[in-house]
Coordinates of C-alpha atoms in Angstrom, one line a residue:
X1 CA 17.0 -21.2 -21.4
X2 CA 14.9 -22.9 -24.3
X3 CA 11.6 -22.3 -24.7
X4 CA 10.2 -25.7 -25.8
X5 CA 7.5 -25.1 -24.2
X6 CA 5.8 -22.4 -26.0
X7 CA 7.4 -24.4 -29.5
X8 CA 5.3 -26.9 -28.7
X9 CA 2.0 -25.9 -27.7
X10 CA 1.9 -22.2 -27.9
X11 CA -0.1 -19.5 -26.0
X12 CA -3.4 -18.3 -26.1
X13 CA -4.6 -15.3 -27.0
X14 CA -5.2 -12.6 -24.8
X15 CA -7.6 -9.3 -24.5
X16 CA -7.7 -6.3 -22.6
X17 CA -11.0 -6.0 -20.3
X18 CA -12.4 -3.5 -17.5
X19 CA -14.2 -4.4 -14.3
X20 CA -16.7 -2.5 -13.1
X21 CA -14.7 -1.2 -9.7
X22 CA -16.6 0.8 -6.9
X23 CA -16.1 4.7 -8.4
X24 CA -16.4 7.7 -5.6
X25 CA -13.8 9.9 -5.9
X26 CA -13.6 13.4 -5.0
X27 CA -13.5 16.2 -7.3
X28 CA -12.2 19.0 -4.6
X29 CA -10.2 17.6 -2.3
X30 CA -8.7 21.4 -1.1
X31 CA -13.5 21.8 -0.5
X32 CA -13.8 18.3 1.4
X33 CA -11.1 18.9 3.7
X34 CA -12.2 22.4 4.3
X35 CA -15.8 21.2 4.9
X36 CA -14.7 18.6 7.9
X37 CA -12.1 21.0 9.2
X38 CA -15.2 23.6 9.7
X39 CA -17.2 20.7 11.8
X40 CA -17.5 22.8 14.8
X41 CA -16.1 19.8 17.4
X42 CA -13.1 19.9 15.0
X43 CA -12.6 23.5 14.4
X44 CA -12.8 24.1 18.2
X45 CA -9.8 22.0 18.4
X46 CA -7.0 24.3 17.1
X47 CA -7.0 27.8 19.1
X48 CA -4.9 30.8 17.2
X49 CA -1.3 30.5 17.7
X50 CA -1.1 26.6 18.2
X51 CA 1.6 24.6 16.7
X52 CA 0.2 22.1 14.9
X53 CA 2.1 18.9 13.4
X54 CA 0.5 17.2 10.5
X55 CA 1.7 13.8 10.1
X56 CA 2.5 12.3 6.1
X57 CA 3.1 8.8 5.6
X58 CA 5.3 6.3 3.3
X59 CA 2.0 5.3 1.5
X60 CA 1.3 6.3 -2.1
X61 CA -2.1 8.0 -1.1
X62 CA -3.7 9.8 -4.1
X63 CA -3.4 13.2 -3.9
X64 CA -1.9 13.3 -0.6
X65 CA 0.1 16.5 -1.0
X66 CA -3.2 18.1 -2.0
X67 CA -4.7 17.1 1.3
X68 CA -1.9 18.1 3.2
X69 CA -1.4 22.0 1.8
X70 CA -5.8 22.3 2.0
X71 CA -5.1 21.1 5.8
X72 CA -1.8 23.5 6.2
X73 CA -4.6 26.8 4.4
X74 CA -7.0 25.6 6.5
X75 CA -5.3 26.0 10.1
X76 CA -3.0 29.1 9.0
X77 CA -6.1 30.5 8.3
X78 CA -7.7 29.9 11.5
X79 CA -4.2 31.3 13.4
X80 CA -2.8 27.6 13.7
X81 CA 1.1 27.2 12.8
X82 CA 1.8 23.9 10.7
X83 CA 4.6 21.8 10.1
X84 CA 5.0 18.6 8.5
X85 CA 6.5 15.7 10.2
X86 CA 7.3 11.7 8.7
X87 CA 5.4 9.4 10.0
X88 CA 6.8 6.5 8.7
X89 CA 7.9 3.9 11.2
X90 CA 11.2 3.0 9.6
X91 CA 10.9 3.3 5.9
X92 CA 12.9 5.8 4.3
X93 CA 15.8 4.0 4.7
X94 CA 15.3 4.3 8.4
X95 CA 16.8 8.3 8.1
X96 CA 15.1 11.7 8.2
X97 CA 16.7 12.2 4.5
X98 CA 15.6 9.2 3.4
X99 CA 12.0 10.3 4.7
X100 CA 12.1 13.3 3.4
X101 CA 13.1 12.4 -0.1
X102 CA 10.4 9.8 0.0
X103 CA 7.9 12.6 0.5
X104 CA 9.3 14.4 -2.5
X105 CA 8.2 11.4 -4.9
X106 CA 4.7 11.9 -4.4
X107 CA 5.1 15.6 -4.0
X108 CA 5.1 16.6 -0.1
X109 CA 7.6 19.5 -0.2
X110 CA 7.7 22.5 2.0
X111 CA 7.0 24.7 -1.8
X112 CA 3.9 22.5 -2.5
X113 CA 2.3 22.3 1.1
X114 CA 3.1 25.6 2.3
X115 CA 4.8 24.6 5.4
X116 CA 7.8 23.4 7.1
X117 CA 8.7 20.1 6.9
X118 CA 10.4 18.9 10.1
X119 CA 12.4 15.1 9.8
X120 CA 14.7 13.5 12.3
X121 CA 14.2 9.7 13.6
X122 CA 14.6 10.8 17.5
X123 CA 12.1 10.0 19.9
X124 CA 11.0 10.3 23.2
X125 CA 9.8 7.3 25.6
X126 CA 6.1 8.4 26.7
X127 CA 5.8 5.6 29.2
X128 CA 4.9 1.8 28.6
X129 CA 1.2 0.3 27.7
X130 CA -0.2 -1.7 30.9
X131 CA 1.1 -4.7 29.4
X132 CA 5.0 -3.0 30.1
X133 CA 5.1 -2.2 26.0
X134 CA 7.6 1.0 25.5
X135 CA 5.8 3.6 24.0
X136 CA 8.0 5.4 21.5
X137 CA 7.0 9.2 19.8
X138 CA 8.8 11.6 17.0
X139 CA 10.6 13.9 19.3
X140 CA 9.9 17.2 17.0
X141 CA 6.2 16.9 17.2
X142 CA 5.9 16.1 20.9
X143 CA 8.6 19.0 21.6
X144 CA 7.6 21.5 18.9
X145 CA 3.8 21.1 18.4
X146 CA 0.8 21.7 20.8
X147 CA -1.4 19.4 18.7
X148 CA -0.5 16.2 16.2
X149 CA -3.0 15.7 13.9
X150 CA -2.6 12.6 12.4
X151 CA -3.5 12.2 8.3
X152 CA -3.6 8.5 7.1
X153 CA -5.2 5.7 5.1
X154 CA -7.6 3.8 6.3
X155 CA -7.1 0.3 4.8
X156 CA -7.3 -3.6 5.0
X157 CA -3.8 -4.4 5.8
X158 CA -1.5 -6.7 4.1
X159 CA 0.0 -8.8 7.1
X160 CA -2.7 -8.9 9.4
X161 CA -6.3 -8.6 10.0
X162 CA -8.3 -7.2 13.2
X163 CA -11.1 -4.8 14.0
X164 CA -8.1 -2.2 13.7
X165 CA -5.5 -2.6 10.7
X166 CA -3.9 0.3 8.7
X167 CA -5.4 3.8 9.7
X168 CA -5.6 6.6 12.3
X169 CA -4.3 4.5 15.0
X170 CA -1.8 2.6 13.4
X171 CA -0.2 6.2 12.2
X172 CA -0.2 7.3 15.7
X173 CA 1.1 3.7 17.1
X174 CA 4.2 3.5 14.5
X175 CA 4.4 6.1 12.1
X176 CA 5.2 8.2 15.1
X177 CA 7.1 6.0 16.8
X178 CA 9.5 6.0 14.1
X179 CA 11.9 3.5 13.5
X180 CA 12.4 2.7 17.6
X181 CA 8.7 2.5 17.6
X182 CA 8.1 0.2 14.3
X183 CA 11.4 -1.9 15.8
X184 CA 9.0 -2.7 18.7
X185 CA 6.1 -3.7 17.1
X186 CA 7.9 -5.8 14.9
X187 CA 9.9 -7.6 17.8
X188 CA 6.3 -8.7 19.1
X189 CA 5.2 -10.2 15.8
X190 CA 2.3 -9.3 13.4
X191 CA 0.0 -11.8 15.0
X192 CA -0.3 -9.2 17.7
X193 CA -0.5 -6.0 16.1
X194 CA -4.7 -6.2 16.4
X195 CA -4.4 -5.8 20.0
X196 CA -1.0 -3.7 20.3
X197 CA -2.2 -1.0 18.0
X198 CA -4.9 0.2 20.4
X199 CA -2.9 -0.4 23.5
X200 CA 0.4 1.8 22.6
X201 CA -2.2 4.4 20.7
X202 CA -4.2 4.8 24.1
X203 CA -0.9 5.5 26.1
X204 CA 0.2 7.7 23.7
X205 CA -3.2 9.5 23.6
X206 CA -2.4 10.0 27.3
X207 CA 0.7 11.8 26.9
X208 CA 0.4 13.8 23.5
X209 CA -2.7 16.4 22.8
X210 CA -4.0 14.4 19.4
X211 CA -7.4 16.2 19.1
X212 CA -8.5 14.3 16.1
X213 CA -7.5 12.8 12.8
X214 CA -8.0 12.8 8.9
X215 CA -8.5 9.4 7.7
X216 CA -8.9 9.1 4.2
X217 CA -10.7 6.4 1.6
X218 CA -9.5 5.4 -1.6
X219 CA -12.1 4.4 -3.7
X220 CA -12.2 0.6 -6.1
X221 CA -10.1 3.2 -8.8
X222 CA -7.2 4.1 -6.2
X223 CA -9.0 8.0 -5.7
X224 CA -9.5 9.6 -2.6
X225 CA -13.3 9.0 -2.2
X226 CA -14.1 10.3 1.0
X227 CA -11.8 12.6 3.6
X228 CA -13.2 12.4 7.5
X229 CA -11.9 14.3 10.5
X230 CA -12.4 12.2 13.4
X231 CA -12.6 12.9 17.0
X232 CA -10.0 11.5 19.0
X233 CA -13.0 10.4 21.3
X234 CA -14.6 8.6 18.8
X235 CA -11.9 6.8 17.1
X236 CA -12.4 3.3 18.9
X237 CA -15.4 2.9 17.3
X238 CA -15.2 5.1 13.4
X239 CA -12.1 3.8 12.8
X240 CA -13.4 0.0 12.7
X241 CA -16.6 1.1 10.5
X242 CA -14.6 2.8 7.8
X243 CA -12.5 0.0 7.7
X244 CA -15.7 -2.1 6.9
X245 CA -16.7 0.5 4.2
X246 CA -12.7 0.2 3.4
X247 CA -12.9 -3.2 2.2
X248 CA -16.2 -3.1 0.9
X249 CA -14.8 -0.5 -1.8
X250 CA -10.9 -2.2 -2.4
X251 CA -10.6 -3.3 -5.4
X252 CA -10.0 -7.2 -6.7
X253 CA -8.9 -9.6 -9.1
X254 CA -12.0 -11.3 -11.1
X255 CA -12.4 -14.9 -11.8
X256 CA -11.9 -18.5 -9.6
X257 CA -8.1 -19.5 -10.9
X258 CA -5.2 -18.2 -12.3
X259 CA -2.8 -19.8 -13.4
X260 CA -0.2 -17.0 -14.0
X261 CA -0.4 -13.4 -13.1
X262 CA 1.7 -10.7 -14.3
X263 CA 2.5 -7.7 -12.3
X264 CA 4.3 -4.7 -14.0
X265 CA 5.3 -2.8 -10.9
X266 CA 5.9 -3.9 -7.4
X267 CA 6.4 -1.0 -5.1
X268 CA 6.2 0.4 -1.3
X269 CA 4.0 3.4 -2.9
X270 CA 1.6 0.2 -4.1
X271 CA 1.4 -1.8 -1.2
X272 CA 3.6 -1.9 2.2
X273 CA 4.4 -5.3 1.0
X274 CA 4.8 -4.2 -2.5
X275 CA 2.1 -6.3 -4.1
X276 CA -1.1 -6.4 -1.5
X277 CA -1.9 -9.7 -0.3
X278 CA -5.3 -9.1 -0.4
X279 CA -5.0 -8.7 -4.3
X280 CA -2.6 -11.9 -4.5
X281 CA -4.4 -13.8 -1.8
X282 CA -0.8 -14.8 -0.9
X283 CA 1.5 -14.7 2.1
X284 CA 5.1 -15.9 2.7
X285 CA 3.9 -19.5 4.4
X286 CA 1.4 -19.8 1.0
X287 CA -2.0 -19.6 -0.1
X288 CA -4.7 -17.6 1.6
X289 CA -8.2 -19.0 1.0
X290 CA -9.4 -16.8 -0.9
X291 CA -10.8 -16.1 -4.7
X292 CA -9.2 -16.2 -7.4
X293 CA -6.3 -18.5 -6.5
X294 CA -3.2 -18.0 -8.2
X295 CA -0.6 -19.9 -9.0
X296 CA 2.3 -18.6 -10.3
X297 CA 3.5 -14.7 -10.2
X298 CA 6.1 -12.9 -12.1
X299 CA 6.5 -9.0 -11.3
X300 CA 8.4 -7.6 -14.3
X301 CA 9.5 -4.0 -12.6
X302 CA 9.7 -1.4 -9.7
X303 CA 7.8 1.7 -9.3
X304 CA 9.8 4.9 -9.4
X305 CA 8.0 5.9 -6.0
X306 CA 9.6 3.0 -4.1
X307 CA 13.2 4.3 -4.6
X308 CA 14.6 0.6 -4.8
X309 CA 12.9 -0.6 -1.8
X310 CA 11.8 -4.3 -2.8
X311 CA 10.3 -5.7 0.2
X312 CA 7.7 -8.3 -0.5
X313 CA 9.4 -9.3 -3.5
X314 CA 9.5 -13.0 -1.5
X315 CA 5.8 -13.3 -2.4
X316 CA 6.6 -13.2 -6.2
X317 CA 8.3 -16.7 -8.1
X318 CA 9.9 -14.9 -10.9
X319 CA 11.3 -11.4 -11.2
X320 CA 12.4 -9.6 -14.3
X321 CA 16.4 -8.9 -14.3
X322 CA 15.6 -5.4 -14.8
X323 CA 13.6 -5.4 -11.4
X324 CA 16.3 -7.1 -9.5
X325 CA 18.9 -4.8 -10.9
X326 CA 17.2 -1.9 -9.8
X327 CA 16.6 -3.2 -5.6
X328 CA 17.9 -1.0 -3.4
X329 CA 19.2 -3.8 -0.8
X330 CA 19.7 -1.0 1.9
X331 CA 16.5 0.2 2.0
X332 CA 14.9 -3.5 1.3
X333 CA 16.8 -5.3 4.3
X334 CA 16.2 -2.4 6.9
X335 CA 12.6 -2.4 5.9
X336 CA 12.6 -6.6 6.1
X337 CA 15.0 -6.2 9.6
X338 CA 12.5 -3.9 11.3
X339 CA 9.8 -6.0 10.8
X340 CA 11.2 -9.2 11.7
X341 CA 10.5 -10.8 8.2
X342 CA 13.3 -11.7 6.3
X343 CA 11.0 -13.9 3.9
X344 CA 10.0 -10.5 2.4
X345 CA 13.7 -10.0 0.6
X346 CA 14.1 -13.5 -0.6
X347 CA 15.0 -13.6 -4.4
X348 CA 12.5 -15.1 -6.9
X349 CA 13.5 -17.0 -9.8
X350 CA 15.3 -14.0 -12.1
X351 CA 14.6 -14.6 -15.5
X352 CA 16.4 -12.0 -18.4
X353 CA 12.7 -11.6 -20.6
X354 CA 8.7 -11.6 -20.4
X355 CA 9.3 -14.2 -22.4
X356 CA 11.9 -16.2 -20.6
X357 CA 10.0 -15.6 -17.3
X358 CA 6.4 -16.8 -18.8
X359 CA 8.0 -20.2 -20.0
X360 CA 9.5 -20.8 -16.4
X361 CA 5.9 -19.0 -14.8
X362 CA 4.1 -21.9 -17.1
X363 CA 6.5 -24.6 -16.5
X364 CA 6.5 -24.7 -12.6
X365 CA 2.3 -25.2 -13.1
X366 CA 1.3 -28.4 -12.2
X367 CA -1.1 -30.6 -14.8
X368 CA -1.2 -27.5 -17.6
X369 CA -1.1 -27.1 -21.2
X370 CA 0.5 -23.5 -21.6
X371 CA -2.0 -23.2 -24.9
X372 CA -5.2 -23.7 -22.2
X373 CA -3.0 -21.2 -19.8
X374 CA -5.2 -18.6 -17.5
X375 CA -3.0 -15.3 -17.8
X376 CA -3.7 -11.9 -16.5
X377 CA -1.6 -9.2 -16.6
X378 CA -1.9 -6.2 -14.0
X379 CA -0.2 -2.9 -14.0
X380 CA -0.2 -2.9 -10.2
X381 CA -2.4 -4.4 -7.1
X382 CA -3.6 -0.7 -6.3
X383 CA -5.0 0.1 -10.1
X384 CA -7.5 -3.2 -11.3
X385 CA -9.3 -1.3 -13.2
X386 CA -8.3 -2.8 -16.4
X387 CA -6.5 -5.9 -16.8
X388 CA -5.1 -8.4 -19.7
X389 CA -7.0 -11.6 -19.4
X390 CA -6.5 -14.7 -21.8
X391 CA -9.3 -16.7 -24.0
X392 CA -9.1 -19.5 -21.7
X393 CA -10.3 -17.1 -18.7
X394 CA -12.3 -15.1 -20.3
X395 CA -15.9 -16.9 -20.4
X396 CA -15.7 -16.8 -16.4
X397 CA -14.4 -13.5 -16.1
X398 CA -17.5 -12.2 -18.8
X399 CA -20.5 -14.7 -17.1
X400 CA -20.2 -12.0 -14.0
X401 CA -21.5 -9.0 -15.7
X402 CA -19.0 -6.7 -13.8
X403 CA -16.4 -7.4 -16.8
X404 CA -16.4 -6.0 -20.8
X405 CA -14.0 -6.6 -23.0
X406 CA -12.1 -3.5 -24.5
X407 CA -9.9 -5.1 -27.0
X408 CA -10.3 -8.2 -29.9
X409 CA -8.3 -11.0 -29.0
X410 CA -4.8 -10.8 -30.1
X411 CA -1.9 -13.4 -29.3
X412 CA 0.5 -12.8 -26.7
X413 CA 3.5 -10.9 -28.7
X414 CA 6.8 -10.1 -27.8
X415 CA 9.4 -7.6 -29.4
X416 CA 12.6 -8.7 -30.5
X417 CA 14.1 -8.7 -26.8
X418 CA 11.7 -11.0 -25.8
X419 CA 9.9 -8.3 -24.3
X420 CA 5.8 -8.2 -24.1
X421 CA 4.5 -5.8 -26.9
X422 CA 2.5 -3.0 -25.8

């Protein structure tokens, strides 16, 4: 493909900048599950000799293996005996290996937790919601454990939006339901999951001794900034409130408009829809109304974490060849089957360079003059922190005061491979 377009007007220059992100991260994450496990309500929860099934998710938490072996001290040391089960809905491939080897990426082994780790995608039926909704549970924690204590995100989801989105609830709705349980879900569309969540998570509270839960907070920086057990009894109403605090402290992109953004890495370990849509401020029918507004995305790779999966690559318009090469279309169609939206494996535009896929990024633009082009470059949707911002989009990005620049502006190089620089 030629690239006249650059010939004739050439790019801007570019600079690296930070934004000033919401910072609370923990320091002792092994102390601050220890303190809220010694909450006397919680404490009183697990008696000696219980079984106790600690659930661990598909999502790249940070230091989520850390919070799982201070949980796993913390009950062995109080006579509780913990395993580890996926709770995962259908990801992994939809299989317990699959599962299990995704837990292994961010470091959830049996060595590193101090625990069994129990996998299988069986369940059992616990009933249906009063609106006849089958109520599907992992079949090793409702047979081997006398508690599940559910460990998860709280979050602003990237599908759908509610009082109740990713968290506490949603782990024990479908994470535990497993693929059968996620299937369900699915098959009812995400435009009910606000009300569904609560509803199969209060029949399955019925039926399965959950005496509270860890939700965790990642701060504007992607750190675990604050770890709270809560009260099974009192989940209703904390869970919405640290959703609030959730968004409050989730990082964005600065600035009104851009006209092209590049992401490094797309990935399931990033966002369940590999890039977050509250980052993008995209969804598969177009855009959301939201700030900045984007209008063309390229995604140049895939994180190691996601193990192929690709889902959500249907938000992007271009995709690196080395991205598409490396999709595990398994794993990516599963994931898109079980929740009912093929749109999330349809293939971008697949371009062979950085350079390749800016001229097509810049030609699809309507009414723009690549050298007046508003670029940013991302590593990920998770990590904002620092970014790649162009002269045209700089003065905006600067006026706010959350934003210094870190670097001199420098043009927009690529190696001999047509490859960005650096």
């Amino acid at each position: 493909m030629g690239l006249e377009l650059f010939e004739r007007s050439g790019l801007p220059r570019w600079a690296r900048v930070r934004q000033r992100l919401h910072a609370a991260a923990i320091d002792d994450v092994a102390a601050a599950v220890a303190a809220e496990l010694a909450r006397p309500e919680i404490a009183a929860a697990i008696r000696p000799g219980a079984r106790v099934a600690l659930t661990a998710g598909s999502r790249g938490i940070d230091r989520i293996d850390q919070v799982l072996a201070a949980a796993v001290q913390v009950l062995r040391q109080r006579g509780g005996v913990p395993f580890v089960v996926p709770a995962m809905g259908s990801h992994g491939g939809a299989t317990a290996q699959g599962q299990l080897a995704l837990l292994a990426e961010y470091g959830i082994t049996e060595a590193a937790v101090g625990c069994p780790i129990r996998a299988s995608m069986d369940t059992v039926l616990l009933g249906h919601t009063a609106g006849d909704v089958p109520v599907w549970f992992d079949r090793l924690a409702y047979e081997q454990a006398d508690a599940v204590v559910p460990i998860g995100r709280v979050k602003p989801h990237t599908d759908f939006h509610g009082p109740i989105e990713s968290g506490l609830l949603k782990m024990i709705a479908i994470g535990l339901g497993k693929q059968k349980g996620a299937d369900t879900f699915h098959t009812r569309g995400f435009a009910s999951f606000h009300a569904l969540i609560p509803e199969v998570a209060r029949t399955t509270l019925a039926h399965v001794n959950i005496p509270f839960g860890l939700a965790l907070l990642e701060d504007g920086q992607g750190r675990l900034g604050r770890i709270e057990a809560v009260p099974a009894a009192q989940i209703w109403e904390r869970e919405p409130a640290l959703l609030q605090l959730a968004r409050a402290w989730m990082p964005q992109l600065p600035g009104q408009q851009i006209d092209v953004l590049i992401i490094d890495e797309l990935g399931k370990d990033i966002s369940g829809i590999g890039a977050d849509t509250n980052v993008i401020n995209r969804y598969y029918d177009g855009p959301l109304p939201f700030k900045p507004a984007i209008s063309r995305i390229i995604a140049r790779g895939l994180t190691a974490a996601t193990e192929g999966n690709a889902t959500g690559m249907g938000l992007i318009d271009i995709v690196l060849r080395r991205l598409a090469d490396a999709i595990d279309f398994e794993q990516t169609y599963m994931n898109c089957i079980t929740a009912k939206m093929p749109e999330g494996a349809r293939m971008p535009l697949t371009a062979a360079t950085d350079r390749q896929a800016l001229s097509i990024a810049l030609a699809c633009c309507l009414n723009l003059d690549a050298a007046h082009a508003r670029i940013a470059r991302i590593h990920d949707t998770k990590h904002l922190g620092e970014l790649w911002a162009t002269e045209p989009l700089l003065p905006e990005l600067l006026a706010t005061d959350r934003v210094e620049l870190l670097s001199e502006l420098e043009p927009i190089a690529f190696d001999r491979d047509g490859m960005l620089a650096g």
